[in-house]
Every structure is written in C-alpha cells, then in structure tokens.
Short mmCIF file of C-alpha atoms and ligand atoms in Angstrom, two decimals:
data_model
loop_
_atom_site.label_atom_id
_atom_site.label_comp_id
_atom_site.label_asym_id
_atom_site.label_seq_id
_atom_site.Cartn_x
_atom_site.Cartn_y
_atom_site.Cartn_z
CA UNK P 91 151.21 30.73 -151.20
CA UNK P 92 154.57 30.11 -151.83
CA UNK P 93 154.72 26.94 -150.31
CA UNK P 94 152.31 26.35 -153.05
CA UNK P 95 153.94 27.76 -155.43
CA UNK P 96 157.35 25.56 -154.87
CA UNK P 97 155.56 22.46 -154.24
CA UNK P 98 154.23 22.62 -157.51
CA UNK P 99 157.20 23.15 -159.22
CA UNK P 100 159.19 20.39 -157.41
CA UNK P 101 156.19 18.06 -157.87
CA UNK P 102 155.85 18.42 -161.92
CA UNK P 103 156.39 14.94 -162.45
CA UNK P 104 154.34 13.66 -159.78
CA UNK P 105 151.41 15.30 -161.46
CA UNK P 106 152.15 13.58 -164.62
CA UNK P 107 152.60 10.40 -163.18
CA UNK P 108 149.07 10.56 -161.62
CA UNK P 109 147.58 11.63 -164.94
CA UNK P 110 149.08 9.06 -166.83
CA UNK P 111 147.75 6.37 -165.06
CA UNK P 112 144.42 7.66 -165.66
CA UNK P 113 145.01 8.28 -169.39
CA UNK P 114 145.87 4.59 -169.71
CA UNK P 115 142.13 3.18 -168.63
CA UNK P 116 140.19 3.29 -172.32
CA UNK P 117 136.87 5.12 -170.24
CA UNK P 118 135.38 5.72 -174.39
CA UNK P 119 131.85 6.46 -173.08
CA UNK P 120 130.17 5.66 -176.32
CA UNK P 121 131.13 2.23 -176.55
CA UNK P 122 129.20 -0.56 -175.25
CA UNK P 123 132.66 -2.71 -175.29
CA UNK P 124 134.22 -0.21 -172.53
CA UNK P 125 131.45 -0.24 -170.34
CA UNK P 126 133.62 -1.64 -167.55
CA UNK P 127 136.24 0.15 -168.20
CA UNK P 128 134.33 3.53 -167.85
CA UNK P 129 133.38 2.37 -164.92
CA UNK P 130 136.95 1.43 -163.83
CA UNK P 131 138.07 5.09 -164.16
CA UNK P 132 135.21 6.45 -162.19
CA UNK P 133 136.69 4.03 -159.56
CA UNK P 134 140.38 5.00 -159.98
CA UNK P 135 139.40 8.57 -159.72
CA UNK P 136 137.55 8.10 -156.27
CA UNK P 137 140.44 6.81 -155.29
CA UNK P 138 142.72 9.55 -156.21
CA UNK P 139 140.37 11.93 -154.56
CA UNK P 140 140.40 10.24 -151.59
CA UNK P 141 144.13 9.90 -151.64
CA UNK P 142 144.22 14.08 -151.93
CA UNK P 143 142.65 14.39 -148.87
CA UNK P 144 139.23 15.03 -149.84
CA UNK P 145 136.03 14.23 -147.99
CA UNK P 146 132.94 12.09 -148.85
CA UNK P 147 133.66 10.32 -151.75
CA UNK P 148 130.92 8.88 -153.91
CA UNK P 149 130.03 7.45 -157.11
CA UNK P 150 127.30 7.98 -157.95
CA UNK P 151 125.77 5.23 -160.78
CA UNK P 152 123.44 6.47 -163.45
CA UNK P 153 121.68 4.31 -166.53
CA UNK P 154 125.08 4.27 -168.16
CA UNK P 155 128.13 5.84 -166.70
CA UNK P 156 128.93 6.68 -162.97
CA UNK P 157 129.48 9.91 -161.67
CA UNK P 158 132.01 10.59 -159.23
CA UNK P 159 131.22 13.15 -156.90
CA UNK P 160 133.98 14.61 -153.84
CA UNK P 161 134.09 17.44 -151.22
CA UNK P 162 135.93 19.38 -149.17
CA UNK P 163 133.69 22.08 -146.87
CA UNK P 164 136.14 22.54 -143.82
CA UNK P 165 136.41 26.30 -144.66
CA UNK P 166 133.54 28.16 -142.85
CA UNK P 167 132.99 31.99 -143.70
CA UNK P 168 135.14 31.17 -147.08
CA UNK P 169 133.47 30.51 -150.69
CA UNK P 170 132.48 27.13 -151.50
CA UNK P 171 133.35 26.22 -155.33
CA UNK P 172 132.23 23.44 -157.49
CA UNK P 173 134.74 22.26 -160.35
CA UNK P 174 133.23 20.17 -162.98
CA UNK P 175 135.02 17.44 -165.63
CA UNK P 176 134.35 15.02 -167.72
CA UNK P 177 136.80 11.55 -167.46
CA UNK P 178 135.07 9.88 -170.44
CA UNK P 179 136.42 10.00 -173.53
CA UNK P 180 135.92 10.14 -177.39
CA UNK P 181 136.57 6.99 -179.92
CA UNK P 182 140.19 6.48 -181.01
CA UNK P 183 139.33 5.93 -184.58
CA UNK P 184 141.11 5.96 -187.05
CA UNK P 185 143.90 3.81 -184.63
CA UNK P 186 146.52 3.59 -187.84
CA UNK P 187 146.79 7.32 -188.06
CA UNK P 188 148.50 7.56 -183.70
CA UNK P 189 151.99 7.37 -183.88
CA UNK P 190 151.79 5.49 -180.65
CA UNK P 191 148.69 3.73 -179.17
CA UNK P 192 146.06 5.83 -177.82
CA UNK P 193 145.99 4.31 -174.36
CA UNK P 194 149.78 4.64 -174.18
CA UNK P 195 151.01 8.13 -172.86
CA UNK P 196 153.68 9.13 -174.73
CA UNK P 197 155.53 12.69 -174.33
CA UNK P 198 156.94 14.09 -177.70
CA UNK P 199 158.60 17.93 -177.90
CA UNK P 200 156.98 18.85 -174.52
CA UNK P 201 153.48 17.65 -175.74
CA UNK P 202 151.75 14.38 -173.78
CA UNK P 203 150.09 12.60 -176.59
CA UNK P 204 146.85 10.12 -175.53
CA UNK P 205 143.22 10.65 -176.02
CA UNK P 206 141.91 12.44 -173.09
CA UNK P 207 145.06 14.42 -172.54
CA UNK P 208 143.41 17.26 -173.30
CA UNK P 209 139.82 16.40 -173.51
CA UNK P 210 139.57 16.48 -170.61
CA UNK P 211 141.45 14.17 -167.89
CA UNK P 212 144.23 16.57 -168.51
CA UNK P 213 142.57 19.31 -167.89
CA UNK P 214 140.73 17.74 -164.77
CA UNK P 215 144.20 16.74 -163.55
CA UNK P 216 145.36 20.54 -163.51
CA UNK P 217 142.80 21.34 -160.38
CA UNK P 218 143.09 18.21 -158.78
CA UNK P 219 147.09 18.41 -158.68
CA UNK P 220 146.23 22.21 -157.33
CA UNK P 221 144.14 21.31 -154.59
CA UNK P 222 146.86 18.34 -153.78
CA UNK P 223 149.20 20.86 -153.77
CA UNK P 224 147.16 22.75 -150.96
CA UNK P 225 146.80 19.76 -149.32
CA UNK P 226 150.36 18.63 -148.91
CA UNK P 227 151.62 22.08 -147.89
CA UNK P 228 148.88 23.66 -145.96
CA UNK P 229 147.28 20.59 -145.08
CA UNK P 230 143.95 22.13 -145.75
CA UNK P 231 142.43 24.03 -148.78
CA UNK P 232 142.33 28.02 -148.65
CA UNK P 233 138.20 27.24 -149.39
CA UNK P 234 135.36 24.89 -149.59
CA UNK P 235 135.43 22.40 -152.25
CA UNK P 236 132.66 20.40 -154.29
CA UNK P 237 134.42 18.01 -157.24
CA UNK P 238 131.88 16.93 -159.95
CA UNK P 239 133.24 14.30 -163.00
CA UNK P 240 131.22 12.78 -164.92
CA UNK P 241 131.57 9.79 -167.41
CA UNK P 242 128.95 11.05 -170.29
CA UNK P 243 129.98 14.20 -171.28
CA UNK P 244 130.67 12.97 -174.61
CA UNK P 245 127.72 11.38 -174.99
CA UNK P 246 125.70 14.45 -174.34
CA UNK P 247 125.13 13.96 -170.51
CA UNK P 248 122.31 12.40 -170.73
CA UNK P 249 121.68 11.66 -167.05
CA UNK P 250 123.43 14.77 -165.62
CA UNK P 251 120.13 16.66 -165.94
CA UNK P 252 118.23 14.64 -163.61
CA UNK P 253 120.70 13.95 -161.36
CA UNK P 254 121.71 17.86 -161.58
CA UNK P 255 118.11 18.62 -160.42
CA UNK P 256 117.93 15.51 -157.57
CA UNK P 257 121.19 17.13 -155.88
CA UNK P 258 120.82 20.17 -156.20
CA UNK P 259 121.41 21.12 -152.80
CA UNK P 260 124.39 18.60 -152.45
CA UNK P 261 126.13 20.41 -155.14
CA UNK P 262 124.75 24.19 -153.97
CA UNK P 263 128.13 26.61 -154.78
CA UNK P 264 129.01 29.86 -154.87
CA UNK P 265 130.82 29.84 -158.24
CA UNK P 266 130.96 26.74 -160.56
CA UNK P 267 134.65 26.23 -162.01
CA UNK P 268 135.69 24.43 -165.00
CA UNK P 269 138.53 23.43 -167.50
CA UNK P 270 137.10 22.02 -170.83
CA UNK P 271 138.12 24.38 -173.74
CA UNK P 272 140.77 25.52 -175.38
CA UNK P 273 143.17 28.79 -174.99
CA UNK P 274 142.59 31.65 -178.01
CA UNK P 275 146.27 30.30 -178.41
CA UNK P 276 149.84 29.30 -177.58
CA UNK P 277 150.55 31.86 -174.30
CA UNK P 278 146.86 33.70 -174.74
CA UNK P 279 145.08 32.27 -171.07
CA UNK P 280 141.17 32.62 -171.85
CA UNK P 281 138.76 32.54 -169.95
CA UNK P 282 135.41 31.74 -172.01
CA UNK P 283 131.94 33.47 -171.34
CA UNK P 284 129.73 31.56 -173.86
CA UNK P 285 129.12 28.27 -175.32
CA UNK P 286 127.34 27.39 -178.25
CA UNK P 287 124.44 24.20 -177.71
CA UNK P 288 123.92 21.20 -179.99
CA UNK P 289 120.61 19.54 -181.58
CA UNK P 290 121.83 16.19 -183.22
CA UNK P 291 119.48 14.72 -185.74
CA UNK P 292 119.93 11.28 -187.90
CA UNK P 293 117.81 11.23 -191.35
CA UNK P 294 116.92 7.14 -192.79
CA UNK P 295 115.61 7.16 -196.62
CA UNK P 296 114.94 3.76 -197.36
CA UNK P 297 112.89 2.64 -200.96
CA UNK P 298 113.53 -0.94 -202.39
CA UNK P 299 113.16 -3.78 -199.88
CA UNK P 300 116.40 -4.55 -200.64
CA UNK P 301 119.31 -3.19 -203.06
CA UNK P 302 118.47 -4.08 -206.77
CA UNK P 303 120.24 -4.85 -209.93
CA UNK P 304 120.75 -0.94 -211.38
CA UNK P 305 120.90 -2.50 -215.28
CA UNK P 306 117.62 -4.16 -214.08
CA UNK P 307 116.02 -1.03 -212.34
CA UNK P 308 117.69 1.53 -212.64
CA UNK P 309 115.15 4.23 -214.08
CA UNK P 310 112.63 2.78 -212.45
CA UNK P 311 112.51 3.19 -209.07
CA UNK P 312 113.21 5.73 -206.53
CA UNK P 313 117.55 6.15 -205.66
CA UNK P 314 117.57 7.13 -201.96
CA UNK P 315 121.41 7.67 -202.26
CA UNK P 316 119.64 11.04 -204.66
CA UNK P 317 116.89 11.79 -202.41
CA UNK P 318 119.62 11.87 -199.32
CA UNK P 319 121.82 14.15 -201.47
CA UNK P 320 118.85 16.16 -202.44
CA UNK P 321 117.02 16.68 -199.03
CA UNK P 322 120.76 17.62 -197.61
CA UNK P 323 121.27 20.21 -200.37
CA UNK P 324 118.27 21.87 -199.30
CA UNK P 325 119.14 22.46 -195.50
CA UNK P 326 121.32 25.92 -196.56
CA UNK P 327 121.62 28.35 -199.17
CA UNK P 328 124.91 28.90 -201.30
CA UNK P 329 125.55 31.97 -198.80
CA UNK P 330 125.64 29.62 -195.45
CA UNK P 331 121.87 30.33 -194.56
CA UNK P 332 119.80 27.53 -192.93
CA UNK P 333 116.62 27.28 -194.86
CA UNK P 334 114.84 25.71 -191.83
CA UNK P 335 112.04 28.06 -191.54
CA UNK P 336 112.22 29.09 -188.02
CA UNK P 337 115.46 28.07 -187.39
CA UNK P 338 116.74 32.04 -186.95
CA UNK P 339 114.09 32.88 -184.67
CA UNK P 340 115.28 32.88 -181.19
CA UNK P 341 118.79 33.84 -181.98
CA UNK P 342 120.40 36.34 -179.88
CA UNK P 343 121.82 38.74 -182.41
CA UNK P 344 125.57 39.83 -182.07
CA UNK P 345 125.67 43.72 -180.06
CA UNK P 346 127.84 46.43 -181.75
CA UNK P 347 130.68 46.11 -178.31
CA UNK P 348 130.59 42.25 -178.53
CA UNK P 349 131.38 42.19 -182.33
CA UNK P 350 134.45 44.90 -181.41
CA UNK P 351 135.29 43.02 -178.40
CA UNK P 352 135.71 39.95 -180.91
CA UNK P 353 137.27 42.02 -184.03
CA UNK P 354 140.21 43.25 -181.15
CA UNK P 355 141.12 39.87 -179.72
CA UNK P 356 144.73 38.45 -180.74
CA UNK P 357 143.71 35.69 -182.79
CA UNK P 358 145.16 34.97 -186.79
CA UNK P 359 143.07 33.58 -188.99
CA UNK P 360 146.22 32.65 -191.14
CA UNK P 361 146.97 30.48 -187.73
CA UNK P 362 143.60 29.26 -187.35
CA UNK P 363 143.20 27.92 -191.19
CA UNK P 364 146.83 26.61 -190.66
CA UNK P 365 145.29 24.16 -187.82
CA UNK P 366 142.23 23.12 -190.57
CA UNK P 367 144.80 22.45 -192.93
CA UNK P 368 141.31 23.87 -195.16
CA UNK P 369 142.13 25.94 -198.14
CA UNK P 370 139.55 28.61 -197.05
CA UNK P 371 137.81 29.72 -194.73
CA UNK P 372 133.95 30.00 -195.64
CA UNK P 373 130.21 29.99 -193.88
CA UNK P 374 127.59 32.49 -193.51
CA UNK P 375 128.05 35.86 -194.96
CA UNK P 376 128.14 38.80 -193.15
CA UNK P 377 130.24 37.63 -190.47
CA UNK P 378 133.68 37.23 -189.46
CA UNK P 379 135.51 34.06 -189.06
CA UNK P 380 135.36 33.56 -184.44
CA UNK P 381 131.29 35.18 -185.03
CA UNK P 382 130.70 32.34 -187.20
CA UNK P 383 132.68 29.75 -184.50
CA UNK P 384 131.30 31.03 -181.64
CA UNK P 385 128.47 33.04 -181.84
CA UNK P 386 126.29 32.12 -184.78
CA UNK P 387 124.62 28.39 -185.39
CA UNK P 388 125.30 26.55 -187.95
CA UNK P 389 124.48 23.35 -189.59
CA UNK P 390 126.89 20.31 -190.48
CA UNK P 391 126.22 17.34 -191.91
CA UNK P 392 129.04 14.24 -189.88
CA UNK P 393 128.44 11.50 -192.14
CA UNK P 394 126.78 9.55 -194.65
CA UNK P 395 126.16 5.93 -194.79
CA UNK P 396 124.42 3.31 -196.97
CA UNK P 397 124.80 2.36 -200.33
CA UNK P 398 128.62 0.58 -201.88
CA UNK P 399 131.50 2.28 -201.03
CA UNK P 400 133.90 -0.98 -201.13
CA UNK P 401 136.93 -0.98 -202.91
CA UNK P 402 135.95 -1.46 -206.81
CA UNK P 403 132.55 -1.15 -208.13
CA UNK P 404 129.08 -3.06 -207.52
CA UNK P 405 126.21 -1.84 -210.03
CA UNK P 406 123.27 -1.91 -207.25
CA UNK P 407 120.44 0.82 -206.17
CA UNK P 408 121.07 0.81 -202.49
CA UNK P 409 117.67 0.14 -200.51
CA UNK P 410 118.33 2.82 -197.62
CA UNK P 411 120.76 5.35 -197.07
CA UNK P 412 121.24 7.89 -193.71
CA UNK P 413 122.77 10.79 -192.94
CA UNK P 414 123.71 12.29 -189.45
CA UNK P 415 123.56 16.13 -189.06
CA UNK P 416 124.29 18.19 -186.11
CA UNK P 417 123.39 21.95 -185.66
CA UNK P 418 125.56 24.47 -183.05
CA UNK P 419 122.80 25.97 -181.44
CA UNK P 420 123.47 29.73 -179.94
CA UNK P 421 120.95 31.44 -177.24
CA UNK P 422 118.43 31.30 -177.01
CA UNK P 423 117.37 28.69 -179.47
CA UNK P 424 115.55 25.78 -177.87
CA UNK P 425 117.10 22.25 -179.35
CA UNK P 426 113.60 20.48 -179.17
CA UNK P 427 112.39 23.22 -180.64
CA UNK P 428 115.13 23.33 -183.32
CA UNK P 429 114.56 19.29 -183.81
CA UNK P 430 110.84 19.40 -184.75
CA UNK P 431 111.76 22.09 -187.12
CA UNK P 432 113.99 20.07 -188.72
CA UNK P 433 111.85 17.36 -188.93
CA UNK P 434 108.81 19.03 -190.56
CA UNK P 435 111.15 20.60 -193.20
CA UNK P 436 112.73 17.03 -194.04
CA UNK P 437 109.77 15.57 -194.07
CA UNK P 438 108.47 18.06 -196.25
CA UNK P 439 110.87 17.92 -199.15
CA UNK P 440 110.81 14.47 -199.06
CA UNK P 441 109.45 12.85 -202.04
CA UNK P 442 106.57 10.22 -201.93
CA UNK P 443 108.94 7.90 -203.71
CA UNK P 444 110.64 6.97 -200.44
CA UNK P 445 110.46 6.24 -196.71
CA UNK P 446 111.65 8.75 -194.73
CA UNK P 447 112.56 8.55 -191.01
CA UNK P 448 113.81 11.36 -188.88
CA UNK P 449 115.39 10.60 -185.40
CA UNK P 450 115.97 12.76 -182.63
CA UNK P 451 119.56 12.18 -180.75
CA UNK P 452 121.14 14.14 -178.16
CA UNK P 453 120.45 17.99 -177.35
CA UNK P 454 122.16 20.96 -175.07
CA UNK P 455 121.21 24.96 -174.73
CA UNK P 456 123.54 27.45 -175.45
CA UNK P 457 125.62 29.28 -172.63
CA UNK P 458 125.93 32.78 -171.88
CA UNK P 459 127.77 34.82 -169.01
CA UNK P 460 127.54 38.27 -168.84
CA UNK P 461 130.67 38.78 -167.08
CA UNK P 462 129.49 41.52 -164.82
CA UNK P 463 130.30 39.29 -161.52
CA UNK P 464 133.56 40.39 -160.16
CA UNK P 465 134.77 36.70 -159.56
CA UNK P 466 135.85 37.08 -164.10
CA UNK P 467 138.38 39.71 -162.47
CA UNK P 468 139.90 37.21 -160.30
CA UNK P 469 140.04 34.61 -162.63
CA UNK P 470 141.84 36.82 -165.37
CA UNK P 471 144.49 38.20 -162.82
CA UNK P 472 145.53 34.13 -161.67
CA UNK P 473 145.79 33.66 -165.02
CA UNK P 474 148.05 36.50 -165.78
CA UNK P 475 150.21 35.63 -162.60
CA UNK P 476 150.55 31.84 -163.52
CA UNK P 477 151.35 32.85 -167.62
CA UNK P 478 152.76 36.19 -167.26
CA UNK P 479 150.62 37.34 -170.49
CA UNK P 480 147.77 39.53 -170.54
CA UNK P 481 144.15 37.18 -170.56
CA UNK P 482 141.61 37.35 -172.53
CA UNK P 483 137.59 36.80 -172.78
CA UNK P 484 136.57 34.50 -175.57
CA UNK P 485 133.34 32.48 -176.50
CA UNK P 486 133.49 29.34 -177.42
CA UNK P 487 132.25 27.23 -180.30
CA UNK P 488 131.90 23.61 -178.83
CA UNK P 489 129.10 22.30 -176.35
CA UNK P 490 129.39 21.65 -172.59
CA UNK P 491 125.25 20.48 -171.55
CA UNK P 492 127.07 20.56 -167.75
CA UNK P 493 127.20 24.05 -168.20
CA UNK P 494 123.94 26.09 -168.83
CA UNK P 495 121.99 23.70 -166.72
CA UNK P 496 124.27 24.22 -163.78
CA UNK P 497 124.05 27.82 -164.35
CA UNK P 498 120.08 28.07 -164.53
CA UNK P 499 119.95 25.38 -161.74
CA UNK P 500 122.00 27.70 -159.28
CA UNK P 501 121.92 30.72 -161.05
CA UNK P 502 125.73 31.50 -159.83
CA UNK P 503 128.97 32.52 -162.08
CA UNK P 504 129.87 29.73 -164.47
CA UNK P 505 133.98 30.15 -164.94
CA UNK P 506 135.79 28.49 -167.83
CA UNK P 507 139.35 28.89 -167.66
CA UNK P 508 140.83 26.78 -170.41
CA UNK P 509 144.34 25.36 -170.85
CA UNK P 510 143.65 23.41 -174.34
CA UNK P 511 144.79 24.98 -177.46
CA UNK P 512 142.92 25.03 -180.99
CA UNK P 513 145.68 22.33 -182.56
CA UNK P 514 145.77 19.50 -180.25
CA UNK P 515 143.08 17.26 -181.86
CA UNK P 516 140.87 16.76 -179.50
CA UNK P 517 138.32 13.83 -180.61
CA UNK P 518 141.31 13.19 -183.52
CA UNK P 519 144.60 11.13 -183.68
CA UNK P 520 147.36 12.32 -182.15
CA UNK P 521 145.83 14.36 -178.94
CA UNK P 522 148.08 15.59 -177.14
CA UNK P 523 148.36 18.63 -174.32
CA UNK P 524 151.01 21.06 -173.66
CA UNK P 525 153.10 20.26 -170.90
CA UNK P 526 153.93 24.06 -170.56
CA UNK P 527 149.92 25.01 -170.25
CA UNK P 528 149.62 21.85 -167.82
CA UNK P 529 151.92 23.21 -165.76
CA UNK P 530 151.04 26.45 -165.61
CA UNK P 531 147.58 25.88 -165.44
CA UNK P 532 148.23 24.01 -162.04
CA UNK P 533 149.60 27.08 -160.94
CA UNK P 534 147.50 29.23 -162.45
CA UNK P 535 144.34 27.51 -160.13
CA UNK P 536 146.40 27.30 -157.00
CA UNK P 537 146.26 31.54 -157.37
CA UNK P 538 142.47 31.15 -158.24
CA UNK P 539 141.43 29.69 -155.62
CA UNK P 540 143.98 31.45 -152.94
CA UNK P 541 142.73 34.77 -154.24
CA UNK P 542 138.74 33.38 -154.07
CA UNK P 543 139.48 32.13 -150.40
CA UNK P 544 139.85 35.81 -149.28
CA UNK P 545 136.58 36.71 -150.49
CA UNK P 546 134.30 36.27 -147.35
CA UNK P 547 130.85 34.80 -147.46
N1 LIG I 49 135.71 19.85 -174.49
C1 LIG I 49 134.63 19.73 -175.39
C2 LIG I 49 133.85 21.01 -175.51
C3 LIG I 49 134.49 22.09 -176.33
C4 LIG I 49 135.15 21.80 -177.52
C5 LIG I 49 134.36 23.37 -175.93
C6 LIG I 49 135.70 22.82 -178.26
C7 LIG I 49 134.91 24.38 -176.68
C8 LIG I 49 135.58 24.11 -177.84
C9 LIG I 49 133.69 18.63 -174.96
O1 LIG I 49 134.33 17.52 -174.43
C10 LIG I 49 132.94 18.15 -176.19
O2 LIG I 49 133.56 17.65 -177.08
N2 LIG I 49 131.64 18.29 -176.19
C11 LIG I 49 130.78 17.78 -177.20
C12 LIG I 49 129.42 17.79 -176.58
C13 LIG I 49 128.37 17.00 -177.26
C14 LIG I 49 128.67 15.56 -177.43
C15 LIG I 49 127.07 17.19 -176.51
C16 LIG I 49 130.82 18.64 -178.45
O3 LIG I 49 130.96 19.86 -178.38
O4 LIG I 49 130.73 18.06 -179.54
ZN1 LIG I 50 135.15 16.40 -176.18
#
C-alpha cells in the first residue's frame, strides 16, 4: 500500500495532465453541434483505459452518445466492483461570465477551473488515476474491476436503461462505486445514501395565430403571457406546498433518527446561503433547510420563454408562451406517475381561451440506501485515512438515473463517495474542483479498494 501511497504523491501532476486533456474535448451532450465531439471523448477515454492497463475495452454506441465500458477481473476469490461516471458535460452558457474559456483548463488558488472539472471528468479521473496507481506499482489491481462512463448523464440517460437491462450480466458486481456529488463541505468527506429523482415537464399556451397589435386587441383576446403566469402560480401554495393533487402520495416521510441524524451533521446554513448568494433561505414549512434539499420534493419552474423581452419596448400580445418546470422527486414517487398528474392539473386550470400543450421530458426515481451493508464502514474509514477528518453520511439533493436502476437491477450496495463541494458551480461559469479534494480523493480510493480487496468472495 505504500507503494501506492508514494506513487500517488510523486505522480500529482501526471494525474492532472491526463485530466486536462480530457477537460479540453467540448463532450456538451445536449448539443447537436458537439455530437462528434462527444463522441471524440468516449474515444479518448478508451484509450486512456487501455493505456492503464485495463482489459476489454469497448464503446459501446447508443441512439445518441457512446458508452464506454472497461474491465479488469484478474482477481479470483476477491470482490468485483463496478465504478460508474459520466464524461458528458453541461452547456457553457453564459461564455462572457468564465474568466478563461471553458475548454481551457486553467488552475487559479489551488482550484482547476473548466466545465467538467468537477461534474464529473474530475471526479472520474480520481479512480482512474487510483487504479493507475495500482497498476504501475503492483502491476495488478488488489480486486476485480468493471468501469462504466457514459456520455448522457446530463441528458437524463436516456439509453442507459435499456442498455443497463441488455448487460446486465456483463456489468454483474458486488458493490457499484461512484463519484458524482459533492462533499457536506471544505474537509467534511461524505459519503451519500440517497438521491432525490427528477420529472421534467415543458407547458406551451399558445392563443392568437400570431402576435397582435395590443392598442388593436388588447382587451379582446386571450394574453397567454397571463394564463402562463396564472397556471404557474397555481402549482404551490404561499407555504411551499405543491397543489398537484396526488403529488404527496407516495412520499416516504422523514423518521424521527433520520431527521436527528440530519439536525447533527456539521453543515452552516450561514455557509450554505453564502454559496446562493440568496438573501433567505425559504420552501416548505415545517422543515429544515438539508430536509427540504435532500429529502423532500419540490417544484421549480427553469425558465420562461415567448413573448418580447428585447431591449426597449414592442406593444404586441404574444401568440404563445412556454414554461419549463422540473420537480425533485423523493421515494417512492413514480415520475410517470408524477407527469400525468401534472398534466391533468394544468390542463385543468387552463382556461378555454387558449391552447394548451403539456410535454413530457426526461424522468429518474429517487435513491435510497439503507446503509446497513458493512461495505458504508469501509468506505467511511478510506475516507478518514485519505482526509484525516471524521466522514460523514449525507443525502443528496441532485439526480443520478445511473443510480437507482443499477441498484434495483443488481440489488447490491450503491456507494457515493463524493469529492465536489457545494460552491464550485457545477452546470455554472467558473467550475472549478479542488486540487486538495482531487488529490486526496485519489488516495482516498486507492485505501477503498485495498481495504475491499481483503474481503473474500
Ligand atoms: N453530478 C450531478 C448530480 C448531483 C448534483 C448530485 C448535485 C448531487 C448534488 C449530475 O451530473 C447532474 O447534474 N444530474 C442532473 C440529472 C438530470 C439531468 C437527470 C441533475 O440533477 O439535474
Ligand atoms: Zn451535472
């Protein structure tokens, strides 16, 4: 292990160089303009695998985005683990607010600023430079290894359930590993038991055939830019509520030990707010500030669009308007379920005045581990040996649709160990990953998986 240990320290900027050059390729997953270069990172990746030493090699194409899948199984009698990451990224938007391009890794006060630095190419970097590390010192790993990164997590994964299901016994595990959320905080390792799901809806109001004069019409006809604002003001009460009747049903309430578990963790809400830059914290009564992150779902509406919003003013009745809203789903609520919900209680105080259209977009299940499989023990003590700090257990907030399918599909631990932290704006400008976590989170899954290894199977 020490061999390990040193190689990783002499190797620090080895590991960055390698991670760099896959931060550079622009693998936005949503975009039909980086379509090839999506793909070209799926490629660069296989290569790096193979490079590592690891076996079988494949990518794997899908409708949109390859996956790439690698292995390692020359371990008999010793665990066989399968880490899962994401290598596609969100958009960079807005580009004027980076202080240097996106694509461009840049280090700044010990921080590597480009997008996917933390979301999540950094994070996949931190086991594949510990299993290099193995590699190049042992010249074997301490245990079998499956590698699973995929190119649509950000678009909800939609082909990772099928293919999930079609290899299932290629990716058969023991324990499923992964690194795609952030730390409690600065020099708090966490690992996180619980995920929350997402239903993402899109609402069209359209009336005129086409925008109209407003001195002409206006009092005449239907405004959809009103009916929008109206149907959106009627999704939750002034005390955070959804009004989707329904919508509460399946929701696992909070347990007396959880909510103490929660109240006892070492997190500020001064901090927290700090990283919102928000005056206030607010959302549904009766619970505190991480409940309503991580364990309760909620309802937000991302944009608006339609109508003039140019610079100056144009006196028209816009024809159509939209709106897209998301809900953070918690278990057990069913997001198809949770969709035609919302659709019957749009459509249903929608006026007759105008055209209303709800669409359906992406949607993921909640995850939730209940920590009683001994492999949460190991993962907390590599932790505290890598950070020297006690770890913690948290729950998460944001969605991972990898996750709770994996875990139904093999029914076997799911264990997030994350090495983000809440203010490096992931999916904003400016993201950006601590060089100390990066670092120590290398470490930190060289001890995992030595200390797995000696568990015998
Ligand atoms: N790394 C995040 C997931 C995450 C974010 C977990 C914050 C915990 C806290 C992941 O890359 C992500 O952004 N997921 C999307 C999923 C969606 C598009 C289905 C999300 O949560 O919005
Ligand atoms: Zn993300």
């Amino acid at each position: 292990m020490q061999q390990v240990l040193s190689y990783i320290q002499k190797h620090q900027n080895d590991f960055l160089n390698n991670l760099n050059e896959c931060l550079r390729i622009p693998s936005i997953s949503v975009s039909p303009s980086h379509v090839s270069d999506v793909a070209r990172c799926a490629d660069f990746l296989a290569q790096r695998l193979k490079e590592m030493g690891m076996k079988r090699v494949e990518i794997f194409p899908t409708k949109r985005h390859p996956i790439v899948y690698a292995e390692w199984l020359e371990a008999p009698g010793h665990p066989t683990v399968l880490v899962y990451g994401h290598y596609d990224v969100q958009p960079v938007d807005p580009l004027n607010e980076w202080v240097k391009p996106p694509f461009e890794p840049d280090i700044r006060g010990g921080r590597l600023y480009a997008r996917g630095s933390v979301d999540d190419k950094g994070q996949v970097y931190i086991h594949l430079s510990a299993l290099e590390a193995y590699f190049r010192t042992w010249g074997r790993l301490p245990l079998n290894v499956k590698v699973l990164i995929e190119g649509e997590e950000e678009i909800g994964s939609p082909s990772l359930k099928n293919f999930l299901k079609e290899q299932k016994n290629l990716l058969k595990a023991d324990e499923v590993i992964i690194s795609d959320t952030p730390m409690l905080d600065r020099e708090v390792p966490s690992i996180c038991y619980g995920l929350r799901g997402l239903c993402y809806m899109e609402i069209h109001v359209s009336g005129s055939s086409q925008d109209l004069h407003s001195g002409m019409w206006g009092g005449t006809v239907e405004n959809p830019v009103h009916v929008l604002a109206g149907i959106l003001s009627k999704l939750k009460d002034k005390n955070g509520r959804i009004l989707i009747p329904g919508f509460y049903k399946d929701v696992y309430p909070l347990s007396k030990t959880e909510r103490r578990m929660l109240a006892r963790l070492p997190a500020s809400e001064k901090k927290l707010l700090k990283v919102t830059g928000s005056l206030k914290f607010t959302g549904e009564k009766g619970f505190s500030t991480l409940e309503r992150m991580w364990a309760r779902p909620t309802l937000d509406v991302n944009g608006i669009f339609g109508g003039f919003s140019g610079e100056g003013s144009k006196t028209i009745i816009p024809a159509k308007v939209g709106a897209k809203v998301s809900m953070r789903l918690v278990p057990d609520q069913d997001p198809d379920k949770i969709a035609s919900a919302f659709k019957k209680h749009v459509e249903k105080i929608s006026p007759l005045t105008v055209n209303v259209k709800v669409i359906k977009h992406h949607g993921s299940r909640a995850f939730l581990e209940r920590l009683n499989h001994p492999i949460f023990e190991v993962a907390k003590r590599a932790l505290e040996k890598a950070f020297g700090k006690k770890a913690h257990f948290i729950r998460e907030g944001g969605s991972i649709p990898f996750v709770r399918t994996i875990s139904d599909i093999l029914k076997k631990p799911c264990v997030l160990l994350g090495f983000g932290l809440p203010d490096e704006n992931a999916h904003a400008p400016n993201e950006r990953l601590d060089l100390v976590n990066f670092f120590k989170g290398i470490e930190g899954m060289a001890y995992f998986y030595g200390d797995l290894a000696k568990w015998k199977v």
